[in-house]
Short mmCIF file of C-alpha atoms in Angstrom, two decimals:
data_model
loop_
_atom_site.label_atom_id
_atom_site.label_comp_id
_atom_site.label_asym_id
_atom_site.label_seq_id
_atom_site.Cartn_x
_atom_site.Cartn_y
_atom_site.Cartn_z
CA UNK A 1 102.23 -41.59 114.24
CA UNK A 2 102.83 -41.57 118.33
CA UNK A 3 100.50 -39.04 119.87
CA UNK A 4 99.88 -37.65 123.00
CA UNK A 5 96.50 -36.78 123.33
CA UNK A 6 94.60 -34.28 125.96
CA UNK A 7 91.23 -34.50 126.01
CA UNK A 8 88.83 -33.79 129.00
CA UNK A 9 85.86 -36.30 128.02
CA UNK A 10 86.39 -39.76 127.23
CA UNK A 11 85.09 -43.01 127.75
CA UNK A 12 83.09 -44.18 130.33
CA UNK A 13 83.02 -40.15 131.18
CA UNK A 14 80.77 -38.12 129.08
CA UNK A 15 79.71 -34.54 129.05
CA UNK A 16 78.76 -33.67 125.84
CA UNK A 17 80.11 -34.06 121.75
CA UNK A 18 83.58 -33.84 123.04
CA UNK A 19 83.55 -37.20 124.77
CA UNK A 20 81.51 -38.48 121.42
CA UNK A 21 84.36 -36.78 119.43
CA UNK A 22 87.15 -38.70 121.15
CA UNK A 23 85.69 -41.66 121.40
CA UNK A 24 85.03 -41.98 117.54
CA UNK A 25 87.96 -39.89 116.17
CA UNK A 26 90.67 -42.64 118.31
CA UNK A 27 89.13 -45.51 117.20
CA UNK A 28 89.97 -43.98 113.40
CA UNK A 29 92.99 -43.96 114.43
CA UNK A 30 93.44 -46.98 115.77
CA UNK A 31 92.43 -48.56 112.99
CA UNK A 32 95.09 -46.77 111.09
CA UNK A 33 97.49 -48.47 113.64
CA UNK A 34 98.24 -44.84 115.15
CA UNK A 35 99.48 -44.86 118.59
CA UNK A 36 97.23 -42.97 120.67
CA UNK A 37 98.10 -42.24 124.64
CA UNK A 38 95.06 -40.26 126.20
CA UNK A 39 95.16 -37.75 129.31
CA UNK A 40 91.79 -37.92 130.37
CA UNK A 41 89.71 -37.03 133.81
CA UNK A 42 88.97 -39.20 136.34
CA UNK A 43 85.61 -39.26 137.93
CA UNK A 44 86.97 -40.31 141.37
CA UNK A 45 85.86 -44.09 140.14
CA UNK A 46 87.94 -44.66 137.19
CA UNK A 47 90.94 -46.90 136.54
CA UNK A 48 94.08 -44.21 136.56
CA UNK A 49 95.55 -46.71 133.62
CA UNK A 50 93.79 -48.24 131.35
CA UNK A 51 93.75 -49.46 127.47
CA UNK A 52 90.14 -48.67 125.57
CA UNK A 53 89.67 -50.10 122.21
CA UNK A 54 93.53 -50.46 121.98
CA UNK A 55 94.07 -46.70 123.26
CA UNK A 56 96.12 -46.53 126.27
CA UNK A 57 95.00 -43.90 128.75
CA UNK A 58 95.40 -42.07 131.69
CA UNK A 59 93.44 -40.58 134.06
CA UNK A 60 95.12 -39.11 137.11
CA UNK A 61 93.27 -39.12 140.53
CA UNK A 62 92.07 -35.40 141.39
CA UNK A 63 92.32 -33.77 145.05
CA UNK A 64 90.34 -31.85 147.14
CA UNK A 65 91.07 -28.43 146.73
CA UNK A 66 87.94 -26.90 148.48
CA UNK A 67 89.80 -25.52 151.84
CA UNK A 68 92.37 -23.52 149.52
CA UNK A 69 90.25 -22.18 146.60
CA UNK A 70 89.35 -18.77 147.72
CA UNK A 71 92.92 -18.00 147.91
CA UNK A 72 94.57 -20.02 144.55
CA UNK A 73 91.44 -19.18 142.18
CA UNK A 74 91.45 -16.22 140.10
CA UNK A 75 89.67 -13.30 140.49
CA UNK A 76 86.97 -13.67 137.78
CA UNK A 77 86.84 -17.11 138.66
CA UNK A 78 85.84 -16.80 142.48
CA UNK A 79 82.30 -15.17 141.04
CA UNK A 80 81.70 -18.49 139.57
CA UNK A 81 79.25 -20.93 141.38
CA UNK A 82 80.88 -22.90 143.79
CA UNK A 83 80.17 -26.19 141.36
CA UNK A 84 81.96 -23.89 138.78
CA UNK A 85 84.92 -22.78 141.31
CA UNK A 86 85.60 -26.51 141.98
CA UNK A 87 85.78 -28.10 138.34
CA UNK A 88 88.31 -24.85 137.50
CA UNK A 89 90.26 -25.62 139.98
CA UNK A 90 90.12 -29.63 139.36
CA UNK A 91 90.73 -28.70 135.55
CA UNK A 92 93.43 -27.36 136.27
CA UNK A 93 95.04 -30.05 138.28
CA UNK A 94 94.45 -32.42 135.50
CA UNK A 95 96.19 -30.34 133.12
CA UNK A 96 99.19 -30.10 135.52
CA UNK A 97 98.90 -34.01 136.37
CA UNK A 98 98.48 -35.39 133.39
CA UNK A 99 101.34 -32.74 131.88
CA UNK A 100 103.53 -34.70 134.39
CA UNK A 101 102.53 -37.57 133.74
CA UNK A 102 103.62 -37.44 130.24
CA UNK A 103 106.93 -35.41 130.57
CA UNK A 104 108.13 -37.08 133.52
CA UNK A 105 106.76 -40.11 133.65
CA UNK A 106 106.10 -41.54 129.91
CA UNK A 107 108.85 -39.70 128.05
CA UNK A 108 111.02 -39.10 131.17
CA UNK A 109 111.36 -42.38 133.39
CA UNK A 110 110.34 -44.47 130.70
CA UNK A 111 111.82 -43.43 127.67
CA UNK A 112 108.72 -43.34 125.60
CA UNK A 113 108.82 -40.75 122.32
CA UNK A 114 106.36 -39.00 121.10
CA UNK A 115 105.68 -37.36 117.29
CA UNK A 116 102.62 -34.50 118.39
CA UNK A 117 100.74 -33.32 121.26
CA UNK A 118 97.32 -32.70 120.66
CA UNK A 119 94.73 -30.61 122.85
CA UNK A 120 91.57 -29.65 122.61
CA UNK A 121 89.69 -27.05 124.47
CA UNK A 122 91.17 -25.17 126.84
CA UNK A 123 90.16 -27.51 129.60
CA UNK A 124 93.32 -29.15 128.28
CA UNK A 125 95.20 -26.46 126.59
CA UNK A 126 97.58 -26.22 129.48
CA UNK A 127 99.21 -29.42 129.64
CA UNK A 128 99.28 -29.40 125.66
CA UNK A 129 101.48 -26.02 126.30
CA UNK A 130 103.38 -27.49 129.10
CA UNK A 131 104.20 -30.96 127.17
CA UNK A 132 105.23 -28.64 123.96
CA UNK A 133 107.46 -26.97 125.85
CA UNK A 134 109.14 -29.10 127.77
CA UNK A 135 109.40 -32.05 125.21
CA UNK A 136 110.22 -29.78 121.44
CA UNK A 137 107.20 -31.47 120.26
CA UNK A 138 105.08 -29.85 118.01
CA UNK A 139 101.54 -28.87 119.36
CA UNK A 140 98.02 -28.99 117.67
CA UNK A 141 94.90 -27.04 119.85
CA UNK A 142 90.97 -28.01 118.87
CA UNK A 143 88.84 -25.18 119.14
CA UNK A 144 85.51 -27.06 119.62
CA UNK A 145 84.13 -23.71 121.05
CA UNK A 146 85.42 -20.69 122.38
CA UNK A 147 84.60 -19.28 126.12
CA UNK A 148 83.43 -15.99 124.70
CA UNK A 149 81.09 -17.44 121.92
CA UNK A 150 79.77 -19.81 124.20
CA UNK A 151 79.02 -17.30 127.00
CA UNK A 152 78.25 -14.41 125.77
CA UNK A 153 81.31 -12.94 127.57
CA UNK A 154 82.42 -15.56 130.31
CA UNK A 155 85.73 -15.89 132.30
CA UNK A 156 88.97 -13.67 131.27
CA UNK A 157 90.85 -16.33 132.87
CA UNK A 158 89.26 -18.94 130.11
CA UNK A 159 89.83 -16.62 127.55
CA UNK A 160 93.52 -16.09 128.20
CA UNK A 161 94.39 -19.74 128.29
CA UNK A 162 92.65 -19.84 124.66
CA UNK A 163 94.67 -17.09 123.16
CA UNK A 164 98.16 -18.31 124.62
CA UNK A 165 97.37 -22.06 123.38
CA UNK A 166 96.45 -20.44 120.17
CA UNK A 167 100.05 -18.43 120.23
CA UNK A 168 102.11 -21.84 121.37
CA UNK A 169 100.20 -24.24 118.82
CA UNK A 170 101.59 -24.94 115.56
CA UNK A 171 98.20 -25.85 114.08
CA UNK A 172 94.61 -24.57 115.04
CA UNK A 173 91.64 -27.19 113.84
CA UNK A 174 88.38 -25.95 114.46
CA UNK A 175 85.18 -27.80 113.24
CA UNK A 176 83.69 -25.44 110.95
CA UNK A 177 84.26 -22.46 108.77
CA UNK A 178 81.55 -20.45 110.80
CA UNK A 179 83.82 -21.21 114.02
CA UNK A 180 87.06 -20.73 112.06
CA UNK A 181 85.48 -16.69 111.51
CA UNK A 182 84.85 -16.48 114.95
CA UNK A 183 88.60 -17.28 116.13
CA UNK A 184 89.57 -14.76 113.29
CA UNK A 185 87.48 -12.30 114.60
CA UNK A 186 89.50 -12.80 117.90
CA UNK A 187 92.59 -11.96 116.38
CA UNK A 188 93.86 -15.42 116.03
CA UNK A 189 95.86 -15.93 112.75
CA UNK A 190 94.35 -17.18 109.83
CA UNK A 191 97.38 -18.96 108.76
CA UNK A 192 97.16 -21.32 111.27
CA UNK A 193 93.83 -22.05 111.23
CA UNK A 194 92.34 -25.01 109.44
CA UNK A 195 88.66 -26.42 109.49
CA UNK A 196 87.75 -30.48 109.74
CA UNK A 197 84.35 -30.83 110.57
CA UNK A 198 83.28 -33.92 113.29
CA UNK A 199 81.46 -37.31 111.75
CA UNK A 200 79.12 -39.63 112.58
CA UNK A 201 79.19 -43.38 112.78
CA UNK A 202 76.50 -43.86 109.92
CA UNK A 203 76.16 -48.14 110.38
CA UNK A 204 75.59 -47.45 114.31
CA UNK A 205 72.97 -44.55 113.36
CA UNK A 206 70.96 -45.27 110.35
CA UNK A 207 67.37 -46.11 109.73
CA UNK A 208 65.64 -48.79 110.02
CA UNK A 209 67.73 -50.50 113.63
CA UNK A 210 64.03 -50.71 115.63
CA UNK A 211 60.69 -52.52 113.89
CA UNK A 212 57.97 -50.30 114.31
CA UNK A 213 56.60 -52.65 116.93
CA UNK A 214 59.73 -51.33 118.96
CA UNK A 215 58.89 -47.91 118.20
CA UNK A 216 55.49 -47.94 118.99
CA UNK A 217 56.33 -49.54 122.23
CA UNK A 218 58.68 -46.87 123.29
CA UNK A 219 56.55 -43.78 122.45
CA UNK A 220 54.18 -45.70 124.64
CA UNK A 221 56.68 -45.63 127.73
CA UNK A 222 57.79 -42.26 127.33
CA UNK A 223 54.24 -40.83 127.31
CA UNK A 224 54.36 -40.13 123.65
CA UNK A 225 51.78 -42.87 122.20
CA UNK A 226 50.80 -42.14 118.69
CA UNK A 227 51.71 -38.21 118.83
CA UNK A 228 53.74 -36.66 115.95
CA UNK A 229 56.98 -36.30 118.35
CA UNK A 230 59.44 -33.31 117.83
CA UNK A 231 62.36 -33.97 119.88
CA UNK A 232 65.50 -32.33 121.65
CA UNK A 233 68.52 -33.47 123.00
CA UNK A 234 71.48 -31.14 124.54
CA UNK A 235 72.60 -29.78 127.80
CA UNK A 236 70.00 -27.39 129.01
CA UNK A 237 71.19 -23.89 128.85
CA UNK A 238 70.64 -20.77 127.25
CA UNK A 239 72.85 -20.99 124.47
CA UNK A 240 71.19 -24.46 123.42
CA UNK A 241 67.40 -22.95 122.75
CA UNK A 242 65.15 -25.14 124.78
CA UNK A 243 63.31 -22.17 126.16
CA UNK A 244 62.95 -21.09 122.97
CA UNK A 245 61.45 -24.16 122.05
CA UNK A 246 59.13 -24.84 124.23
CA UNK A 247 57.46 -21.22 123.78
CA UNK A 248 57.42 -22.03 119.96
CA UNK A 249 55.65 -25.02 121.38
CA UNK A 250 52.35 -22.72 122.72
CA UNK A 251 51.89 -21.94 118.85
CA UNK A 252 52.60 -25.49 117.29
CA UNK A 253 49.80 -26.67 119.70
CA UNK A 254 47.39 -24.29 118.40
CA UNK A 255 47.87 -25.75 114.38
CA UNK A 256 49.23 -29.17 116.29
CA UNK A 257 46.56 -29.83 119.19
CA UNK A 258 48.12 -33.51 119.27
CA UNK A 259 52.43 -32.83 118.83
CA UNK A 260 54.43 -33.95 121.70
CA UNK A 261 57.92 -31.91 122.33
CA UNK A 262 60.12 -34.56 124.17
CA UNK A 263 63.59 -32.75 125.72
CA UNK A 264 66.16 -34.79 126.73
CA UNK A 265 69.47 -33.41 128.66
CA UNK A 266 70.62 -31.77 132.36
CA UNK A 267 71.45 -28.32 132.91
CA UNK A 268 71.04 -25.11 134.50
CA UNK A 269 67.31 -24.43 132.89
CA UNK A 270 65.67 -27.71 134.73
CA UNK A 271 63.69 -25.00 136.89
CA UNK A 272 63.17 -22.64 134.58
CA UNK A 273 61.79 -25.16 131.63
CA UNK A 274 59.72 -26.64 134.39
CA UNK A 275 57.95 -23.47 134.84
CA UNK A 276 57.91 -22.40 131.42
CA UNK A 277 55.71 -25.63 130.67
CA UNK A 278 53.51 -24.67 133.47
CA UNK A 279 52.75 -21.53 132.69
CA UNK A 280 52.18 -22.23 128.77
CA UNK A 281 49.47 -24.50 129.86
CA UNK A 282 51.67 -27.39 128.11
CA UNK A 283 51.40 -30.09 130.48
CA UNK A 284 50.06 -32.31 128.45
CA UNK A 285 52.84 -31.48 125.57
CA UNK A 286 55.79 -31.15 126.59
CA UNK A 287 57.70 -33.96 128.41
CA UNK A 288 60.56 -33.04 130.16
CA UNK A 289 63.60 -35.44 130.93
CA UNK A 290 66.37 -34.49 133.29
CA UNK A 291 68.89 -37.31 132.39
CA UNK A 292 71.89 -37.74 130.75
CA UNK A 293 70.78 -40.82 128.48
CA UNK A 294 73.54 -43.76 127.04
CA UNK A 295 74.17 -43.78 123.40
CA UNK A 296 71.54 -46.58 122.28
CA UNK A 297 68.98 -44.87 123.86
CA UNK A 298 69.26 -41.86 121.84
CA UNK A 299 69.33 -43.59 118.99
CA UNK A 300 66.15 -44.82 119.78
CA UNK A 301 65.01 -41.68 120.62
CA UNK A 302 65.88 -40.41 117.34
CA UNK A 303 64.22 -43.57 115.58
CA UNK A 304 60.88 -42.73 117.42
CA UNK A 305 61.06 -38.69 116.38
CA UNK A 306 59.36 -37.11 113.45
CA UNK A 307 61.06 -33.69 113.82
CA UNK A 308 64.61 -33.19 115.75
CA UNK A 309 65.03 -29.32 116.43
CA UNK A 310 67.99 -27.75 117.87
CA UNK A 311 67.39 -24.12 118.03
CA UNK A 312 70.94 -23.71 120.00
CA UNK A 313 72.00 -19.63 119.45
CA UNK A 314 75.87 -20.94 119.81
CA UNK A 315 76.65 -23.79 117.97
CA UNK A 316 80.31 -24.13 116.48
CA UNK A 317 79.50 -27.51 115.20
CA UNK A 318 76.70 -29.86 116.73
CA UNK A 319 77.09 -33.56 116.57
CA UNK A 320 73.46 -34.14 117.60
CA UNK A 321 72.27 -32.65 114.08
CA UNK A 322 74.55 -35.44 112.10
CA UNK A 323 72.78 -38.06 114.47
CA UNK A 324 69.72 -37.42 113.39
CA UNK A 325 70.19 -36.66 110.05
CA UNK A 326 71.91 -40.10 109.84
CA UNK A 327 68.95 -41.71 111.53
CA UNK A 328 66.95 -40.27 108.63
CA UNK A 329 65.25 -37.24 110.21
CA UNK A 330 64.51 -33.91 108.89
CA UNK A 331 66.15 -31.12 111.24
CA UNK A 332 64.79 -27.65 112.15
CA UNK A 333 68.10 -25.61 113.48
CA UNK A 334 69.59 -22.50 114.38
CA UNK A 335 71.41 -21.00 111.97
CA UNK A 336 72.41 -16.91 113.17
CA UNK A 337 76.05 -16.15 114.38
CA UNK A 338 78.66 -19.07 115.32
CA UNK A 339 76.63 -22.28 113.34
CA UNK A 340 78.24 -25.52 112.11
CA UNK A 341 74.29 -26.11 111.52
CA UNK A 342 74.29 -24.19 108.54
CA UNK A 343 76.97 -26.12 107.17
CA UNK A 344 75.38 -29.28 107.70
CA UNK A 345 71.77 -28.65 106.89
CA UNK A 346 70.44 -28.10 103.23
CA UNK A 347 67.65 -25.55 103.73
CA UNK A 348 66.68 -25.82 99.99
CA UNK A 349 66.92 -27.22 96.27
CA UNK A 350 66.55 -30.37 95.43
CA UNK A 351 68.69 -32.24 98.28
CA UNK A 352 66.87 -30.10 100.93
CA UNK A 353 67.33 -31.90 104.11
CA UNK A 354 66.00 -29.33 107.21
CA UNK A 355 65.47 -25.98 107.95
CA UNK A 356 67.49 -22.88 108.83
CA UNK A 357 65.35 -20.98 111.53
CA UNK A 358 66.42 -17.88 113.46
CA UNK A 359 66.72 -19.82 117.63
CA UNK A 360 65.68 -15.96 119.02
CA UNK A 361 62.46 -16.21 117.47
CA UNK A 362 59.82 -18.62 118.49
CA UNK A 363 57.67 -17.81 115.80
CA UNK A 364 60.15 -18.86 113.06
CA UNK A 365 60.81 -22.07 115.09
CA UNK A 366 57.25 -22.32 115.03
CA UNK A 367 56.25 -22.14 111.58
CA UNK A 368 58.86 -24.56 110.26
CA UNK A 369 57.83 -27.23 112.34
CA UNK A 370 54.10 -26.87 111.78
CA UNK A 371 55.07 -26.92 108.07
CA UNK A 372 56.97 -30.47 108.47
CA UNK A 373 54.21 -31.93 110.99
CA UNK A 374 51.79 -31.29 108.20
CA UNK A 375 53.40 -32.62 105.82
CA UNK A 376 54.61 -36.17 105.74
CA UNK A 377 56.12 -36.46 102.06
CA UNK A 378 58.11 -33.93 102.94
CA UNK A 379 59.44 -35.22 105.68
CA UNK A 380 59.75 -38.37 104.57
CA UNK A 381 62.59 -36.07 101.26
CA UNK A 382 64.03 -34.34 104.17
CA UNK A 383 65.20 -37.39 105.62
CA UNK A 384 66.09 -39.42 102.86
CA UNK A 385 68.63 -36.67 101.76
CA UNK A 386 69.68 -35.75 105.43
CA UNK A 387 70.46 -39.62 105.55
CA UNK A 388 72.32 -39.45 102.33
CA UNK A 389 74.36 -36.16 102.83
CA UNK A 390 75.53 -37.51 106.01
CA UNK A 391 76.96 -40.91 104.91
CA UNK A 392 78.39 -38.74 101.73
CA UNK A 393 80.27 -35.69 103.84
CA UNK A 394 80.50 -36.82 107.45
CA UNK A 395 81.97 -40.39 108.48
CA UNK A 396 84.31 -40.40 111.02
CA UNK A 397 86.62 -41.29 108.22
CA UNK A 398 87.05 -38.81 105.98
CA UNK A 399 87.20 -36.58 109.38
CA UNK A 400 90.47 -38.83 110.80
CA UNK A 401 91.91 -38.54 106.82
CA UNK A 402 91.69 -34.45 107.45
CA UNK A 403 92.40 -34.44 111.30
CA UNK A 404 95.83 -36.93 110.23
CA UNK A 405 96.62 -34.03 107.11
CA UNK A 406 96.87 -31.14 109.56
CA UNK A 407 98.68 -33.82 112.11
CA UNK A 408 101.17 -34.41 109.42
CA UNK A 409 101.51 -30.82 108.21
CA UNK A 410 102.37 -29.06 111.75
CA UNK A 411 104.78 -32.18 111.94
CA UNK A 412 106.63 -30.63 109.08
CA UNK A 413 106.20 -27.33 110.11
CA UNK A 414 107.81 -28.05 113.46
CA UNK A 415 110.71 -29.77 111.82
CA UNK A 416 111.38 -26.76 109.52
CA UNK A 417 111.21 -24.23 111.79
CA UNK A 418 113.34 -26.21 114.56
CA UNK A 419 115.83 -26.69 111.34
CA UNK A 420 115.53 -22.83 110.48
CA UNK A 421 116.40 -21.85 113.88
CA UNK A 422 119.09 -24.46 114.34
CA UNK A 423 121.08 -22.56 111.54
CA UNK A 424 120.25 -19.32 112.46
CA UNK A 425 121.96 -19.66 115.55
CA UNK A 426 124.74 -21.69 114.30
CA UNK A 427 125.43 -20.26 111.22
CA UNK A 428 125.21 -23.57 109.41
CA UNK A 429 123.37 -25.62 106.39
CA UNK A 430 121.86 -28.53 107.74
CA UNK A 431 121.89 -30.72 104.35
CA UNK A 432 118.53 -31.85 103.00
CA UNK A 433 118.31 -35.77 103.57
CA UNK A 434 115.96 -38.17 101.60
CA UNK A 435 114.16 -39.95 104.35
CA UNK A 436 113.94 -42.93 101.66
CA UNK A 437 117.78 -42.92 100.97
CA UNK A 438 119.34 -45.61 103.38
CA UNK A 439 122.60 -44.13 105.43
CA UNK A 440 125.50 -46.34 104.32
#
């Protein structure tokens, strides 16, 4: 299979699970000796071609485009920050670049072919919609999110682009039956719809990787010592639950004098959190890191926890929850509206591995983790079967097998359809031909 792949994350260039996602979910294919050409975005410091674990990708150079947005933005858009102005703008140049790119350039001048274009997000929707149209190729969107889930409302602008790549696509995979309701509840057609969750790369994150020496060592350095250590990792805004988390903290302190909350991630709440700390009297509880951190540091993170908690109030999916529950680590996590949580976590029975707590309530968040900080055993259950249920439902390679099924199905959708119209218009059979049988 020959793919043309939009994605806005990828190696070196992370933001968040998408850039995990694509990184992991390429190599799968890879292996399957796929060929995968990625449209990625450039930094400003990255090659514009380049081959990554034997994926060939592009990453067009951006432009400037501050002097003309007030008058080439959209409406909604212009009430944006300026930061937010800028990347819509510089989104949208990639799309149209990297659209190019492939059309004119690949297919065009160089006579490459293609069997799908695949897009995910509507930071890449576009040139998924342009490249479908321009080259008959048939078109699958990822919904990792959507813009009104993960805002609360958010940008009409964002929200369009979603429901016209969701018109143009032949397939829709989402990444969990709780986000596949959401895109229903939109309007978008069921039919098209199918759910593959993400995975985890359960040899890289397992138990076990750092002696305790190691671990003792790094709680040291990152002012933990020999504190039970609850820990956080995500971008820092509302819809993740660190505010949440840290006021759960002022009543885990009170059964907890000694628990440590460690946060990890960059966003919009530094200030806020900051504050919050300060005026909780949580000083000497809460550490607070402002840093996007490399992948074999959070693992070691993870290793060091006794509790990872991700209260997030949006959350279609949520890589970070398989990472831990790989390393071994019972979870505390949000589980109202839009969750892929709940469909990871077992909040019960006999292969209980982590909680289901409501992220609005900082009392719930609270009582859960006092219950696992107090007990040790188990903890020590939760983690064995969050461990297990990960390695069992969530490599990376059952999720390529699923991602490749709906790959292959809107494949033979396409072809049908282009066949169906074909004799519509003509008013001819086009004869069924065994792709096995030989032409003589």
């Amino acid at each position: 299979m020959r793919m043309a792949y939009f994605v806005d994350e990828f190696p070196p260039f992370f933001r968040g699970g998408l850039g995990t996602y694509a990184m992991e979910i390429t190599k799968e294919y890879v292996r399957r000796g796929y060929n995968i050409t990625v449209f990625s975005r450039n930094t400003g410091n990255d090659p514009t071609n380049d081959i990554w674990e034997g994926v060939k990708v592009h990453r067009p150079l951006l432009l400037n485009v501050a002097d003309v947005l007030p008058i080439v933005s959209p409406g909604d858009v212009m009430n944006w920050d300026t930061g937010g102005q800028e990347f819509f703008m510089e989104t949208i140049f990639y799309n149209f670049l990297s659209a190019s790119k492939l059309v004119n350039g690949l297919a065009g001048k160089e006579g490459k072919t293609f069997d799908i274009v695949v897009a995910h997000d509507w930071l890449s929707f576009i040139a998924g919609i342009i490249s479908k149209r321009s080259m008959k190729l048939p078109l699958v969107v990822h919904f990792h999110s959507a813009e009104q889930g993960r805002t609360g409302n958010g940008s009409a602008t964002v929200k369009n682009i979603e429901r016209l790549a969701a018109v143009k696509a032949d397939m829709i995979v989402t990444v969990s039956y709780a986000m596949r309701d959401e895109l229903m509840k939109y309007g978008y057609p069921e039919s098209k719809i199918r759910v593959v969750y993400n995975g985890i790369d359960v040899n890289k994150y397992r138990p076990g990787i750092f002696s305790d020496e190691e671990i003792r060592k790094f709680k040291e350095e990152i002012g933990v010592g020999d504190s039970p250590m609850i820990f956080f990792v995500g971008r820092l805004t509302w819809v993740k639950g660190a505010d949440t988390l840290v006021m759960a903290m002022a009543n885990i302190v009170k059964e907890v004098p000694d628990a440590k909350l460690v946060i990890v991630g960059k966003g919009e709440q530094e200030s806020m959190l900051r504050q919050m700390v300060a005026s909780h009297g949580l000083e000497n509880n809460v550490i607070l890191k402002y840093e996007y951190i490399p992948e074999h540091e959070r693992i070691k993170y993870y290793a060091a926890c006794d509790i990872a908690v991700f209260p997030s109030k949006y959350e279609p999916f949520g890589i970070v929850c398989l990472e831990a529950m790989a390393m071994g680590k019972p979870v505390i996590v949000g589980a109202s509206g839009t969750s892929g949580f709940r469909e990871q976590v077992i909040p019960f029975g006999e292969n209980i591995s982590g909680f289901h707590i409501n992220p609005q309530d900082p009392d719930d968040i609270a009582k859960f983790t006092v219950i696992l900080l107090k007990d040790p055993d188990l903890r020590k259950t939760m983690g064995i079967n969050a461990r297990k249920r990960a390695v069992e439902k969530f490599s990376w390679e059952i999720a390529a097998d699923n991602t490749v099924r709906v790959y292959e199905e809107a494949i033979l959708l396409h072809e049908e359809n282009r066949k169906a119209l074909y004799e519509a218009v003509c008013e001819c059979k086009i004869p069924d031909v065994n792709p096995t049988e030989k032409s003589s």
